[in-house]
Amino acid sequence: MLHVKDVAITFNEGTPDEKKALQGINLELHEGEFVTVIGSNGAGKSTLMNTISGNLVPDVGEVIISDKDVTMLPEFKRSAYIGRVFQDPMAGTAPSMTIEENLAMAYSRIRKRKLKPGVTKQRKVQFREHLKTLNLGLEDRLNAKVGLLSGGERQALSLLMATFTNPNILLLDEHTAALDPARAELITNLTKKVVEDHGLTTLMVTHNMQQALDLGNRLIMMDKGQIILDIKGEKKQNLTIEDLLKEFQRIRGEQFESDRAVLG
Amino acid sequence: MALALFGAVESGIIYAIMALGVYLTFRVLDFPDLTVDGSFVTGAGVAAISIVNGVSPIVATLMAIGAGFIAGCITGLLHTKGKINALLSGILMMIALYSINLRIMDSPTVSLHNQPTIFSQLRDMWPAGLDSFLNGIFTAIGSERAPATWVIVFFMIVVVLVIKYLTDYFLKTEVGLALRATGDNKRMIRSLSANTDNLIILGVGISNAMVALSGALIAQIGGFADVSMGIGMIVIGLASVIIGEALIGKRTIAIATIAVIGGAIVYRMVVTLALRVDFLETGDMKLITAFIVMVALIAPRILQARKDKKRRLQKRAALGQVREGA
Ligand SMILES: Nc1ncnc2c1ncn2[C@@H]1O[C@H](COP(=O)(O)OP(=O)(O)O)[C@@H](O)[C@H]1O
Ligand SMILES: [Mg+2]
């Protein structure tokens, strides 16, 4: 489904600010796999997501989605395959447009946009059905401007917009990090449900170790631009936070420095 | 007086097409496009020179629209592919168009005296009796002199409303939604597989096509095209958008576009009235325009602040709290 092959990215090469953000990343995701990604700040998690989405072009290596080499494909062409939710709740929706208009734009993600009305009666019925699954009462507010919604509501809407067209790959980059604990839990539960319902191939970055353990069927840990741990199947099911910390120390031989990751 | 105001409404309606174009870039695309000063003249010049060379007025007007569209697309290309700042792209195109317009027109002014125009053709088609009938009504309600022709006003109202409805419709299509999102949240609409570069080029193109249409009609109703007739046009467009928003609002697309049309008409009326003040001359027009824009921008904020203050004072008074400067 997704194959990241020997991908490396260096920012500001040859300057004092040089940063090897990704170094020889290899990652293969099979259909229906739900991978959680953890790692300290600056480990390269977002850079990896941006490389897969087409926001960044890797210096070397390839990105292959559904057997198609998309390494050089610009983001807007690649997004037909990819659903995405950003960390910032403001980033995934158009605030001055209505809920139904936002959904209509997401609906067009996998189709060619035409000079036909984006919101039709038929689509409205569909949108309402989808919104009902969020249990936030948004189905009665189709004409509300999205800028009026709370951060949690916007993030729930973003998640719906990213998933209701069944993308080949779902990318979630700390999409609950900006929310208060109650909202974060709501979005986490929604994520679990949506991914299960559609059987979506998912890559989810989280700073919350417990969340990384609870969700998904595979876990990878990144550090200094590399994947240092990749745990699947039964091993993943029985994994604990202590195991993760021990593994990390064993591999890196140093104290896990990110207090944010530990506290999360 | 009434006649002068009527004239203001008449030209306000034509300038409203230009203002709708400005609305499309400034408000919808969030692209401050200054091409307008040039593309307005391009529209006027292309229409005038074509008519003088025997092209039928309708075709000449269509050619003007096409020329404006191309000019806008080039500005969009400079910005998206050339990565030049939006303001600068527009300024560069505006300056370039000044020379291009001179080339098109072959002289600083092209007269349409004794040439057919869309309006003269309409007047010929219009039954003569209807004008005197309507003029009768006009004098009956006590005005000194009636406007010469009603047909132009009716025609222009129809044209502007058709353009308004087309704009409203377009902005609700799948492409239109993506265009609006490009002005609202580029990153988001890119992640929903929209090519924002192409949308910006298209949007700025359409905007300048409207501006050029407005210029072509102004040239035909005024009887000439002049290479400097576009100076300050962008500010007039902005004034119309801002006045409309202040007076009518922008809750939905349909309201916003009708507000822009209303704003363009009100702007013309204010300028007409201002020029009747003794110490103001025709040359002061740009100053008046700048002043109107300032008032339209500042006044709503002051009014809102006053309302808030009054509300706070009332609440405090009800609770028996008194505070200086609350
Ligand atoms: N556009 C950029 N230019 C320069 N450095 C960058 C850029 N994007 C990320 N980096 C650097 O690359 C490293 C990895 O960043 P990132 O992928 O955002 O980490 P995280 O795992 O926290 O998401 C960081 O040190 C960051 O400062
Ligand atoms: Mg990150």
XYZ file of C-alpha atoms and ligand atoms in Angstrom:
618
model
C 0.000 0.000 0.000
C 2.687 2.475 1.102
C 6.389 1.946 0.615
C 8.985 4.476 1.768
C 12.345 3.407 0.345
C 15.725 4.684 1.594
C 14.372 8.207 2.040
C 16.704 10.903 3.362
C 16.230 14.640 3.786
C 18.770 17.171 4.997
C 17.695 20.740 5.699
C 20.082 23.664 5.171
C 22.823 21.391 3.902
C 26.312 22.852 4.147
C 25.383 25.572 6.623
C 25.863 25.656 10.413
C 22.112 24.938 10.658
C 22.440 21.671 8.754
C 19.898 19.157 10.003
C 19.638 15.566 8.874
C 15.898 15.292 9.438
C 15.511 11.847 7.836
C 18.320 9.350 7.317
C 17.678 6.234 5.269
C 14.055 5.659 6.227
C 12.550 2.355 5.096
C 8.940 1.666 5.873
C 6.392 -0.597 4.277
C 2.732 -0.458 5.216
C 0.304 -3.180 4.181
C -3.337 -2.574 3.466
C -5.329 -2.046 6.658
C -2.292 -1.594 8.884
C -2.679 1.043 11.591
C 0.746 2.264 12.660
C 1.359 4.592 15.583
C 4.538 6.670 15.483
C 6.323 7.972 18.565
C 9.614 9.749 19.115
C 11.054 12.798 20.808
C 10.694 16.328 19.453
C 12.687 16.821 16.295
C 12.943 13.098 15.608
C 11.637 13.664 12.075
C 8.072 12.414 12.454
C 6.441 15.407 10.772
C 9.113 15.453 8.097
C 8.276 11.819 7.303
C 4.563 12.658 7.086
C 5.301 15.649 4.842
C 7.436 13.488 2.583
C 4.642 10.961 2.202
C 2.037 13.671 1.560
C 4.203 15.390 -1.046
C 4.685 18.548 0.954
C 8.427 17.807 0.891
C 10.476 16.144 -1.833
C 13.100 13.728 -0.434
C 16.747 14.324 -1.339
C 17.122 10.629 -2.127
C 14.835 7.614 -1.999
C 11.350 6.845 -3.210
C 7.770 7.031 -2.034
C 5.465 4.434 -3.531
C 1.724 4.405 -2.997
C -0.377 1.511 -4.339
C 2.522 0.451 -6.597
C 2.810 3.940 -8.092
C 6.032 5.892 -7.692
C 4.787 9.253 -6.431
C 8.146 10.637 -5.269
C 8.024 13.592 -7.653
C 4.254 14.016 -7.773
C 3.200 17.410 -6.357
C 1.125 17.412 -3.190
C -2.179 18.351 -4.842
C -1.955 15.392 -7.228
C -0.958 12.957 -4.537
C -3.719 13.991 -2.175
C -6.200 12.006 -4.227
C -4.727 8.996 -2.402
C -4.114 10.578 0.978
C -6.380 11.802 3.760
C -4.680 14.089 6.226
C -5.371 15.690 9.593
C -2.952 18.295 10.939
C -2.030 19.110 14.516
C -3.478 22.612 14.317
C -7.301 22.440 14.389
C -7.333 25.599 12.226
C -5.281 23.946 9.489
C -7.688 21.316 8.175
C -10.785 23.386 7.415
C -11.704 26.646 5.677
C -13.020 28.892 8.475
C -15.043 31.366 6.408
C -16.920 28.600 4.619
C -19.801 26.495 5.908
C -19.700 22.925 7.185
C -21.442 21.625 4.066
C -19.093 23.554 1.793
C -16.068 22.139 3.609
C -17.449 18.633 3.222
C -18.166 19.277 -0.447
C -14.520 20.221 -0.973
C -13.396 17.018 0.729
C -15.856 15.119 -1.453
C -14.030 16.498 -4.508
C -10.664 15.227 -3.276
C -10.891 12.070 -5.354
C -12.835 13.542 -8.268
C -12.139 16.155 -10.899
C -13.656 19.476 -9.854
C -16.307 20.675 -12.281
C -18.479 23.727 -12.820
C -21.361 22.007 -11.055
C -22.762 23.031 -7.677
C -20.608 21.608 -4.891
C -23.469 21.220 -2.444
C -26.496 19.404 -3.817
C -29.618 18.087 -2.079
C -28.392 14.551 -2.534
C -24.972 15.309 -1.100
C -26.524 17.139 1.834
C -28.330 13.973 2.831
C -25.027 12.111 2.616
C -23.163 14.791 4.584
C -25.791 14.686 7.313
C -25.419 10.927 7.629
C -21.636 11.232 7.926
C -21.874 14.061 10.457
C -24.240 12.012 12.601
C -21.464 9.482 13.178
C -19.536 12.198 15.032
C -22.286 12.559 17.651
C -21.624 16.279 17.965
C -24.909 17.552 16.562
C -23.090 19.059 13.567
C -25.656 17.463 11.240
C -28.071 20.231 12.279
C -25.565 22.986 11.555
C -24.727 22.355 7.896
C -24.878 26.083 7.164
C -22.738 27.218 10.098
C -19.379 28.790 9.274
C -16.611 26.439 10.367
C -14.767 29.344 12.028
C -17.496 29.330 14.675
C -16.806 25.747 15.738
C -14.654 24.824 18.741
C -11.214 23.306 18.213
C -12.515 19.824 19.011
C -15.445 20.167 16.630
C -13.173 21.423 13.879
C -10.766 18.546 14.417
C -13.640 16.043 14.326
C -14.820 17.625 11.082
C -11.262 17.484 9.678
C -11.088 13.804 10.558
C -14.392 13.176 8.813
C -13.274 15.179 5.768
C -10.044 13.190 5.580
C -11.740 9.802 5.816
C -15.251 9.708 4.361
C -13.910 9.294 0.833
C -11.893 6.207 1.858
C -8.327 7.358 1.182
C -5.649 4.768 0.417
C -3.603 6.208 3.267
C -4.597 8.244 6.303
C -1.934 10.511 7.822
C -2.519 11.885 11.317
C 0.157 14.170 12.763
C -0.413 14.722 16.493
C -3.990 15.570 15.642
C -5.119 15.475 19.278
C -2.145 17.387 20.728
C -3.753 20.842 20.611
C -6.957 19.763 22.370
C -7.909 19.607 26.037
C -7.922 16.065 27.522
C -11.672 15.502 27.129
C -11.699 16.626 23.498
C -8.520 14.704 22.787
C -10.174 11.549 24.060
C -13.227 12.210 21.926
C -11.078 12.568 18.804
C -9.001 9.521 19.751
C -12.145 7.406 20.029
C -13.471 8.782 16.752
C -10.165 7.973 15.091
C -10.281 4.409 16.340
C -13.842 3.973 15.120
C -13.291 5.547 11.697
C -10.120 3.587 11.004
C -11.795 0.332 12.026
C -15.016 1.019 10.108
C -13.223 1.775 6.852
C -10.198 -0.476 7.427
C -7.953 2.467 6.580
C -4.194 2.130 6.192
C -3.101 4.651 8.791
C 0.037 6.355 10.018
C -0.584 8.235 13.260
C 2.015 10.365 15.026
C 1.345 10.887 18.703
C 3.290 12.304 21.636
C 1.189 10.216 23.988
C 2.789 6.808 24.606
C -0.310 5.301 26.128
C -2.282 6.322 23.037
C 0.385 4.784 20.835
C 0.041 1.523 22.740
C -3.765 1.497 22.854
C -4.330 2.252 19.188
C -3.278 0.421 16.092
C -1.618 -2.907 15.352
C 1.946 -1.725 14.818
C 4.191 0.791 16.523
C 7.334 2.496 15.322
C 9.685 4.725 17.276
C 11.778 7.375 15.569
C 14.897 9.112 16.774
C 17.348 11.430 15.032
C 15.758 10.847 11.656
C 15.768 7.077 11.885
C 13.263 4.366 12.704
C 14.800 2.701 15.744
C 11.994 0.383 16.747
C 9.259 -1.408 14.803
C 6.896 -3.674 16.716
C 3.943 -5.547 15.251
C 1.331 -8.147 15.987
C 1.114 -9.901 19.328
C 4.265 -8.225 20.616
C 2.577 -4.866 20.089
C -0.544 -5.985 21.969
C 1.458 -6.882 25.084
C 3.729 -3.850 24.980
C 3.949 -1.514 28.024
C 5.433 1.937 28.505
C 8.277 0.408 30.565
C 9.111 -1.927 27.687
C 9.312 1.030 25.326
C 11.580 3.045 27.615
C 13.857 0.027 28.166
C 14.047 -0.659 24.450
C 14.882 2.937 23.763
C 17.681 2.962 26.343
C 19.040 -0.282 25.058
C 19.179 0.994 21.494
C 20.358 4.503 22.166
C 22.178 3.864 25.417
C 21.080 7.137 26.834
C 18.314 8.564 28.982
C 15.102 9.211 27.115
C 15.347 12.978 27.062
C 11.932 14.022 25.988
C 9.979 14.636 29.156
C 6.972 15.518 27.016
C 6.910 12.038 25.587
C 7.200 10.421 29.005
C 4.624 12.594 30.700
C 2.143 12.233 27.832
C -29.494 67.603 -9.013
C -31.717 64.590 -9.559
C -30.256 64.244 -13.007
C -26.717 64.339 -11.665
C -27.588 61.654 -9.144
C -29.249 59.620 -11.863
C -26.041 59.847 -13.872
C -24.167 58.699 -10.802
C -26.372 55.636 -10.492
C -25.927 54.938 -14.190
C -22.127 55.001 -14.128
C -22.109 53.384 -10.678
C -23.784 50.338 -12.186
C -21.092 50.056 -14.846
C -18.279 50.528 -12.346
C -19.968 47.862 -10.207
C -18.738 45.235 -12.691
C -15.187 46.416 -12.031
C -15.866 46.389 -8.283
C -17.107 42.781 -8.483
C -13.788 41.906 -10.095
C -11.927 43.605 -7.259
C -14.109 41.741 -4.753
C -13.077 38.466 -6.381
C -9.364 39.108 -5.890
C -9.257 41.133 -2.675
C -11.922 39.328 -0.726
C -12.407 35.865 -2.220
C -8.822 35.063 -3.236
C -7.167 37.284 -0.623
C -4.933 38.509 -3.464
C -4.427 42.300 -3.452
C -4.316 42.689 -7.226
C -3.281 46.095 -8.578
C -3.460 45.018 -12.238
C -6.888 46.677 -12.273
C -5.594 50.195 -13.072
C -4.070 48.794 -16.248
C -6.620 46.188 -17.274
C -9.477 48.699 -17.038
C -7.774 50.750 -19.746
C -6.913 47.610 -21.689
C -10.637 46.835 -21.810
C -11.515 50.374 -22.845
C -8.698 50.570 -25.378
C -9.299 47.203 -27.030
C -13.030 47.924 -27.355
C -12.493 51.455 -28.703
C -9.773 50.654 -31.219
C -11.716 47.615 -32.460
C -14.867 49.639 -32.966
C -12.955 52.365 -34.771
C -11.580 49.651 -37.047
C -15.035 48.436 -37.921
C -15.507 45.546 -35.497
C -19.052 45.270 -34.217
C -19.436 46.721 -30.704
C -20.486 43.388 -29.197
C -17.483 41.541 -30.608
C -15.244 44.449 -29.595
C -16.553 44.167 -26.035
C -15.948 40.406 -26.007
C -12.402 41.013 -27.211
C -11.910 43.470 -24.356
C -13.044 40.803 -21.887
C -10.549 38.347 -23.376
C -7.712 40.881 -23.188
C -8.479 41.574 -19.524
C -8.546 37.849 -18.785
C -5.115 37.384 -20.348
C -3.673 40.342 -18.427
C -5.005 38.893 -15.178
C -3.645 35.439 -15.973
C -0.183 36.921 -16.503
C -0.331 38.587 -13.080
C -1.398 35.231 -11.631
C 1.489 33.495 -13.406
C 4.001 36.043 -12.099
C 2.783 35.365 -8.596
C 2.394 31.579 -8.677
C 5.095 30.390 -11.063
C 7.435 33.383 -10.756
C 6.964 33.423 -6.951
C 6.711 37.211 -7.002
C 4.827 38.809 -4.127
C 1.158 39.415 -4.965
C 1.254 43.207 -4.656
C 4.415 43.437 -6.716
C 3.058 41.124 -9.452
C 0.073 43.435 -9.837
C 2.197 46.587 -9.827
C 4.554 45.152 -12.455
C 1.644 44.181 -14.672
C -0.019 47.551 -14.165
C 3.132 49.388 -15.285
C 3.655 47.031 -18.228
C 0.045 47.485 -19.288
C 0.463 51.258 -19.473
C 2.836 50.822 -22.398
C 0.867 47.936 -23.849
C -2.307 50.015 -23.744
C -0.568 52.851 -25.594
C 0.491 50.331 -28.245
C -3.033 48.958 -28.509
C -4.625 52.380 -28.792
C -1.838 53.838 -30.928
C -2.442 57.236 -29.293
C -3.235 58.400 -25.777
C -6.904 58.904 -26.629
C -9.273 57.103 -28.973
C -12.529 58.880 -29.728
C -15.720 56.983 -30.441
C -17.452 60.060 -31.784
C -19.998 59.062 -34.444
C -19.058 55.415 -34.022
C -21.568 52.681 -33.233
C -21.467 51.443 -29.646
C -23.464 48.840 -27.739
C -25.471 51.703 -26.334
C -26.166 53.474 -29.630
C -27.314 50.165 -31.102
C -29.581 49.570 -28.137
C -31.029 53.043 -28.461
C -31.818 52.338 -32.107
C -33.649 49.157 -31.181
C -35.615 50.808 -28.407
C -39.171 51.965 -29.310
C -39.095 55.757 -29.236
C -42.458 56.086 -27.544
C -41.274 54.296 -24.423
C -38.734 56.957 -23.524
C -41.175 59.834 -23.682
C -43.640 57.795 -21.658
C -41.093 57.114 -18.916
C -39.885 60.690 -19.096
C -43.453 61.773 -18.548
C -43.514 59.859 -15.300
C -40.161 61.306 -14.368
C -41.297 64.930 -14.838
C -44.581 64.138 -13.117
C -42.726 63.230 -9.939
C -41.122 66.652 -10.058
C -37.632 66.397 -11.462
C -36.203 69.207 -13.586
C -34.970 67.086 -16.476
C -35.264 63.452 -17.239
C -32.361 61.244 -18.266
C -31.946 61.016 -21.999
C -32.423 57.290 -22.273
C -33.807 54.647 -20.033
C -32.687 51.810 -22.198
C -29.092 52.144 -21.092
C -30.012 52.010 -17.430
C -32.274 48.995 -17.884
C -29.689 47.250 -19.996
C -26.928 47.889 -17.501
C -29.035 46.704 -14.570
C -29.713 43.469 -16.428
C -26.038 43.023 -17.346
C -24.840 43.660 -13.787
C -27.417 41.338 -12.271
C -26.542 38.585 -14.733
C -22.862 38.960 -13.826
C -23.744 38.942 -10.140
C -25.747 35.725 -10.468
C -23.050 34.085 -12.568
C -20.479 35.040 -9.923
C -22.689 33.703 -7.118
C -23.253 30.485 -9.024
C -19.586 30.056 -9.908
C -18.452 30.533 -6.312
C -20.724 27.658 -5.280
C -19.511 25.199 -7.888
C -16.844 22.640 -7.062
C -14.235 24.815 -8.756
C -15.622 27.927 -7.061
C -15.488 26.337 -3.613
C -11.844 25.412 -4.205
C -11.166 28.978 -5.357
C -12.662 30.390 -2.169
C -10.719 27.911 -0.053
C -7.539 29.022 -1.834
C -8.143 32.457 -0.344
C -9.156 31.016 3.018
C -6.774 28.125 3.725
C -4.331 27.182 0.960
C -2.705 24.343 2.841
C -6.044 22.684 3.469
C -7.351 22.846 -0.099
C -4.009 21.570 -1.396
C -4.380 18.543 0.861
C -7.791 18.097 -0.808
C -6.101 17.785 -4.209
C -6.724 21.253 -5.594
C -4.078 22.979 -7.716
C -3.950 26.335 -5.938
C -1.635 27.865 -8.546
C -4.122 27.263 -11.339
C -6.995 28.475 -9.191
C -5.188 31.745 -8.426
C -4.395 32.263 -12.123
C -8.017 31.541 -13.045
C -9.390 33.814 -10.320
C -7.173 36.785 -11.135
C -7.951 36.217 -14.816
C -11.722 36.283 -14.291
C -11.404 39.321 -12.054
C -9.533 41.302 -14.697
C -11.916 40.123 -17.402
C -14.693 41.796 -15.401
C -12.592 44.930 -14.936
C -11.903 45.081 -18.669
C -15.606 44.649 -19.453
C -16.332 47.562 -17.174
C -13.671 49.638 -18.964
C -15.062 48.688 -22.374
C -18.562 49.817 -21.366
C -17.318 53.050 -19.781
C -15.461 53.883 -23.008
C -18.584 53.239 -25.058
C -20.896 55.250 -22.847
C -18.391 58.108 -22.489
C -17.448 58.098 -26.165
C -13.692 57.740 -25.728
C -10.875 55.656 -24.280
C -7.982 57.393 -22.581
C -4.710 55.817 -21.557
C -4.898 57.375 -18.103
C -8.564 56.648 -17.396
C -7.576 53.741 -15.121
C -5.544 55.704 -12.603
C -6.867 55.052 -9.106
C -9.379 52.498 -10.381
C -8.257 49.938 -7.812
C -9.034 52.352 -4.987
C -12.484 53.003 -6.435
C -13.072 49.267 -6.594
C -11.899 48.844 -3.025
C -14.050 51.788 -1.928
C -17.092 50.078 -3.453
C -16.318 46.773 -1.738
C -15.704 48.387 1.639
C -18.702 50.755 1.495
C -20.927 47.846 0.475
C -19.686 45.676 3.317
C -20.171 48.502 5.810
C -23.719 49.281 4.628
C -25.116 45.895 3.611
C -22.751 43.250 5.029
C -21.179 40.057 3.734
C -22.950 37.216 5.481
C -23.334 35.107 2.350
C -21.877 35.301 -1.148
C -25.166 36.584 -2.570
C -25.307 39.358 0.025
C -21.641 40.238 -0.430
C -21.974 40.627 -4.206
C -25.128 42.730 -4.008
C -23.328 44.820 -1.361
C -20.462 45.444 -3.775
C -22.909 46.652 -6.435
C -24.649 48.871 -3.890
C -21.281 50.142 -2.704
C -20.254 51.098 -6.239
C -23.462 53.084 -6.731
C -23.259 54.785 -3.328
C -19.640 55.683 -4.014
C -20.587 57.435 -7.266
C -23.389 59.299 -5.538
C -21.132 60.484 -2.721
C -18.512 61.694 -5.194
C -21.169 63.470 -7.270
C -22.565 65.210 -4.208
C -19.095 66.077 -2.933
C -18.157 67.695 -6.230
C -21.162 69.988 -5.855
C -19.631 71.491 -2.750
C -18.257 74.897 -3.799
C -14.647 74.625 -2.771
C -14.127 71.149 -4.276
C -13.043 70.752 -7.900
C -12.924 67.870 -10.335
C -9.232 67.450 -9.595
C -10.067 66.704 -5.978
C -11.839 63.504 -6.940
C -8.982 61.164 -5.960
C -8.683 62.940 -2.628
C -12.409 62.488 -2.073
C -12.090 58.817 -2.992
C -9.230 58.263 -0.565
C -11.239 60.065 2.106
C -14.337 57.924 1.492
C -12.295 54.744 1.831
C -10.762 55.979 5.075
C -14.177 56.832 6.517
C -15.650 53.512 5.399
C -12.767 51.674 7.059
C -12.598 53.658 10.286
C -16.234 54.567 10.958
C -17.611 51.054 11.545
C -14.860 50.374 14.074
C -15.540 53.593 15.999
C -19.275 52.870 16.005
C -18.655 49.364 17.309
C -16.322 50.619 20.040
C -18.950 53.149 21.128
C -21.632 50.488 21.231
C -19.400 48.240 23.347
C -18.587 51.069 25.718
C -22.240 51.959 26.132
C -23.081 48.323 26.810
C -20.358 48.036 29.448
C -21.420 51.279 31.117
C -25.018 50.099 31.266
C -24.023 46.797 32.829
C -21.806 48.505 35.371
C -24.502 51.056 36.168
C -26.961 48.242 36.781
C -24.518 46.717 39.260
C -23.758 50.072 40.851
C -20.116 49.995 39.739
C -18.609 53.204 38.481
C -15.255 53.319 36.791
C -13.464 56.017 34.827
C -12.921 55.175 31.188
C -14.736 51.852 31.274
N 11.553 23.262 6.742
C 12.552 23.010 7.606
N 13.718 23.694 7.517
C 14.719 23.434 8.383
N 14.678 22.526 9.352
C 13.542 21.805 9.487
C 12.434 22.023 8.645
N 11.437 21.168 9.005
C 11.929 20.474 10.051
N 13.180 20.843 10.339
C 14.037 20.263 11.382
O 14.080 18.879 11.166
C 14.005 18.168 12.386
C 12.828 17.213 12.375
O 11.644 17.972 12.453
P 10.185 17.325 12.562
O 10.048 16.319 11.503
O 9.212 18.446 12.578
O 10.244 16.630 13.994
P 9.062 15.972 14.832
O 9.465 14.565 15.014
O 9.039 16.706 16.134
O 7.796 16.128 14.093
C 13.909 19.215 13.475
O 15.189 19.410 14.033
C 13.447 20.438 12.750
O 13.945 21.581 13.385
Mg 5.957 17.141 14.535
